[in-house]
Amino acid sequence: MGEVELPQAKRTKEAKSGVNFIIDSVKKYGKDLVIAATGPITNLGVALKEYPEMAKEIGQIVIMGGALTIPGNVSPFAEANISQDPEAAKLLFESGSPIIMAGLDVTMRSILTQKDTQKWRQISKVGEKYADIVDYYIHIHDETAPTVKGCPLHDPSAIAAIIHPELFDMLPLAMTVETEGPSVGRTIGITEKIREKTPNVKTCINVKKGAVAKDMCDTMAILYAGT
């Protein structure tokens, strides 16, 4: 939370497991359900093992993870979320589920700056607190990647791919994840399926410049104005 002090949350821990929540949601909403996975794929992997039918029943799974055209951020091959559980990610990609992969190929192109967060400070106290949190994240990137001049919008890019898919160039591709050897965690196309007409994965390989940052800033400003 960027060393920002916040009030203690009143919400308590859910009794239902994340895996059961996913399965129950698929059964309840079917094709209307879109899951945004912005962390390791473990729960989705377990859900697919317990209820394989979800691959055909769910509407869409959008993940923040992977890298197709550039190196990973935890190894030359692997992105952080995928690297945490490559076996689950492999199972997901090969399950036939309808997937959009918003990986480092696009998240590293969408940058949020302190000029953006400064606008939030002028809206409300909530906006100020959130600006403090994001500025902390920006400072970390200033130290590790001084040429970036801001923070990449990793998770927000996955959400943007759901709401505004027109902002992205997507490559249809049957994909898998390597689970052994020095390239473990690598997200890559399946050679034997390269000519498939309707692969289940669409990989974001480019994004309209500045569009994700603008959409996020505008959306957050509306939320802050209501607090």
Tab-separated table of N, CA and C in Angstrom, residues 128-186:
chain	number	residue	atom	x	y	z
A	128	GLU	N	-6.328	11.709	-3.074
A	128	GLU	CA	-4.997	12.024	-2.532
A	128	GLU	C	-4.320	10.771	-1.991
A	129	LYS	N	-5.070	9.954	-1.255
A	129	LYS	CA	-4.500	8.725	-0.692
A	129	LYS	C	-4.050	7.779	-1.810
A	130	TYR	N	-4.905	7.628	-2.824
A	130	TYR	CA	-4.557	6.721	-3.907
A	130	TYR	C	-3.368	7.252	-4.691
A	131	ALA	N	-3.275	8.557	-4.829
A	131	ALA	CA	-2.121	9.155	-5.505
A	131	ALA	C	-0.842	8.852	-4.731
A	132	ASP	N	-0.913	8.899	-3.395
A	132	ASP	CA	0.257	8.565	-2.570
A	132	ASP	C	0.704	7.121	-2.818
A	133	ILE	N	-0.274	6.214	-2.903
A	133	ILE	CA	0.038	4.803	-3.128
A	133	ILE	C	0.707	4.611	-4.487
A	134	VAL	N	0.129	5.209	-5.524
A	134	VAL	CA	0.660	5.028	-6.881
A	134	VAL	C	2.008	5.736	-7.039
A	135	ASP	N	2.163	6.901	-6.399
A	135	ASP	CA	3.448	7.604	-6.483
A	135	ASP	C	4.574	6.764	-5.884
A	136	TYR	N	4.271	6.027	-4.826
A	136	TYR	CA	5.267	5.128	-4.223
A	136	TYR	C	5.709	4.093	-5.263
A	137	TYR	N	4.746	3.563	-5.983
A	137	TYR	CA	5.025	2.581	-7.037
A	137	TYR	C	5.841	3.216	-8.158
A	138	ILE	N	5.503	4.453	-8.503
A	138	ILE	CA	6.242	5.165	-9.546
A	138	ILE	C	7.696	5.367	-9.130
A	139	HIS	N	7.919	5.732	-7.866
A	139	HIS	CA	9.288	5.962	-7.385
A	139	HIS	C	10.130	4.689	-7.468
A	140	ILE	N	9.512	3.537	-7.202
A	140	ILE	CA	10.231	2.270	-7.321
A	140	ILE	C	10.708	2.068	-8.753
A	141	HIS	N	9.845	2.366	-9.707
A	141	HIS	CA	10.228	2.218	-11.114
A	141	HIS	C	11.256	3.266	-11.525
A	142	ASP	N	11.224	4.445	-10.902
A	142	ASP	CA	12.237	5.455	-11.194
A	142	ASP	C	13.621	4.956	-10.813
A	143	GLU	N	13.675	4.137	-9.741
A	143	GLU	CA	14.952	3.616	-9.272
A	143	GLU	C	15.440	2.444	-10.125
A	144	THR	N	14.494	1.584	-10.539
A	144	THR	CA	14.886	0.373	-11.271
A	144	THR	C	14.890	0.559	-12.774
A	145	ALA	N	14.078	1.488	-13.261
A	145	ALA	CA	14.002	1.740	-14.709
A	145	ALA	C	13.858	3.232	-14.941
A	146	PRO	N	14.945	3.983	-14.747
A	146	PRO	CA	14.876	5.441	-14.799
A	146	PRO	C	14.421	6.022	-16.127
A	147	THR	N	14.505	5.259	-17.198
A	147	THR	CA	14.078	5.789	-18.496
A	147	THR	C	12.567	5.717	-18.683
A	148	VAL	N	11.867	4.991	-17.813
A	148	VAL	CA	10.418	4.816	-17.962
A	148	VAL	C	9.676	6.097	-17.603
A	149	LYS	N	10.105	6.782	-16.516
A	149	LYS	CA	9.479	8.031	-16.059
A	149	LYS	C	8.001	7.834	-15.692
A	150	GLY	N	7.739	6.769	-14.979
A	150	GLY	CA	6.385	6.459	-14.541
A	150	GLY	C	6.287	4.975	-14.254
A	151	CYS	N	5.073	4.482	-14.030
A	151	CYS	CA	4.909	3.055	-13.763
A	151	CYS	C	4.078	2.412	-14.869
A	152	PRO	N	4.465	1.217	-15.311
A	152	PRO	CA	3.671	0.506	-16.315
A	152	PRO	C	2.317	0.113	-15.737
A	153	LEU	N	1.299	0.131	-16.556
A	153	LEU	CA	-0.052	-0.222	-16.120
A	153	LEU	C	-0.314	-1.693	-16.428
A	154	HIS	N	0.193	-2.554	-15.555
A	154	HIS	CA	0.076	-3.992	-15.778
A	154	HIS	C	-1.378	-4.464	-15.629
A	155	ASP	N	-1.878	-4.515	-14.402
A	155	ASP	CA	-3.244	-5.016	-14.174
A	155	ASP	C	-4.311	-4.170	-14.877
A	156	PRO	N	-4.201	-2.830	-14.862
A	156	PRO	CA	-5.213	-2.038	-15.573
A	156	PRO	C	-5.305	-2.355	-17.061
A	157	SER	N	-4.222	-2.817	-17.657
A	157	SER	CA	-4.262	-3.164	-19.081
A	157	SER	C	-5.179	-4.356	-19.323
A	158	ALA	N	-5.205	-5.302	-18.398
A	158	ALA	CA	-6.101	-6.455	-18.526
A	158	ALA	C	-7.557	-6.007	-18.455
A	159	ILE	N	-7.849	-5.086	-17.539
A	159	ILE	CA	-9.218	-4.576	-17.411
A	159	ILE	C	-9.596	-3.780	-18.658
A	160	ALA	N	-8.660	-2.993	-19.164
A	160	ALA	CA	-8.923	-2.213	-20.377
A	160	ALA	C	-9.200	-3.123	-21.567
A	161	ALA	N	-8.532	-4.275	-21.614
A	161	ALA	CA	-8.739	-5.208	-22.715
A	161	ALA	C	-10.149	-5.794	-22.701
A	162	ILE	N	-10.774	-5.815	-21.530
A	162	ILE	CA	-12.157	-6.276	-21.412
A	162	ILE	C	-13.114	-5.179	-21.873
A	163	ILE	N	-12.913	-3.972	-21.351
A	163	ILE	CA	-13.860	-2.876	-21.575
A	163	ILE	C	-13.656	-2.223	-22.943
A	164	HIS	N	-12.391	-2.082	-23.330
A	164	HIS	CA	-12.068	-1.399	-24.587
A	164	HIS	C	-11.113	-2.244	-25.440
A	165	PRO	N	-11.559	-3.395	-25.935
A	165	PRO	CA	-10.665	-4.232	-26.751
A	165	PRO	C	-10.193	-3.535	-28.020
A	166	GLU	N	-10.947	-2.507	-28.441
A	166	GLU	CA	-10.567	-1.798	-29.665
A	166	GLU	C	-9.257	-1.025	-29.510
A	167	LEU	N	-8.781	-0.855	-28.301
A	167	LEU	CA	-7.523	-0.137	-28.071
A	167	LEU	C	-6.302	-1.004	-28.368
A	168	PHE	N	-6.523	-2.301	-28.539
A	168	PHE	CA	-5.412	-3.244	-28.654
A	168	PHE	C	-5.379	-3.930	-30.013
A	169	ASP	N	-4.164	-4.249	-30.454
A	169	ASP	CA	-3.965	-5.167	-31.573
A	169	ASP	C	-3.769	-6.550	-30.966
A	170	MET	N	-4.609	-7.514	-31.363
A	170	MET	CA	-4.547	-8.851	-30.781
A	170	MET	C	-4.215	-9.880	-31.847
A	171	LEU	N	-3.331	-10.789	-31.497
A	171	LEU	CA	-2.905	-11.859	-32.402
A	171	LEU	C	-3.559	-13.168	-31.968
A	172	PRO	N	-4.439	-13.756	-32.792
A	172	PRO	CA	-5.014	-15.063	-32.469
A	172	PRO	C	-3.921	-16.127	-32.548
A	173	LEU	N	-3.813	-16.927	-31.484
A	173	LEU	CA	-2.699	-17.878	-31.436
A	173	LEU	C	-2.987	-18.987	-30.429
A	174	ALA	N	-2.783	-20.232	-30.830
A	174	ALA	CA	-2.839	-21.341	-29.882
A	174	ALA	C	-1.557	-21.314	-29.065
A	175	MET	N	-1.687	-21.206	-27.746
A	175	MET	CA	-0.502	-20.988	-26.917
A	175	MET	C	-0.353	-22.037	-25.830
A	176	THR	N	0.864	-22.120	-25.321
A	176	THR	CA	1.175	-22.983	-24.195
A	176	THR	C	2.185	-22.274	-23.307
A	177	VAL	N	2.572	-22.930	-22.223
A	177	VAL	CA	3.585	-22.398	-21.309
A	177	VAL	C	4.627	-23.475	-21.057
A	178	GLU	N	5.879	-23.122	-21.154
A	178	GLU	CA	6.952	-24.080	-20.909
A	178	GLU	C	7.127	-24.271	-19.400
A	179	THR	N	7.195	-25.518	-18.977
A	179	THR	CA	7.224	-25.831	-17.540
A	179	THR	C	8.516	-26.494	-17.094
A	180	GLU	N	9.473	-26.635	-17.998
A	180	GLU	CA	10.744	-27.264	-17.639
A	180	GLU	C	11.901	-26.519	-18.279
A	181	GLY	N	13.084	-26.728	-17.728
A	181	GLY	CA	14.298	-26.174	-18.316
A	181	GLY	C	14.505	-24.705	-18.023
A	182	PRO	N	15.514	-24.099	-18.648
A	182	PRO	CA	15.855	-22.697	-18.377
A	182	PRO	C	14.785	-21.714	-18.812
A	183	SER	N	13.891	-22.126	-19.729
A	183	SER	CA	12.853	-21.225	-20.212
A	183	SER	C	11.508	-21.445	-19.523
A	184	VAL	N	11.526	-22.045	-18.345
A	184	VAL	CA	10.277	-22.302	-17.619
A	184	VAL	C	9.507	-20.989	-17.428
A	185	GLY	N	8.203	-21.029	-17.669
A	185	GLY	CA	7.369	-19.834	-17.550
A	185	GLY	C	7.187	-19.088	-18.860
A	186	ARG	N	7.816	-19.546	-19.926
A	186	ARG	CA	7.704	-18.863	-21.216
A	186	ARG	C	6.332	-19.113	-21.838
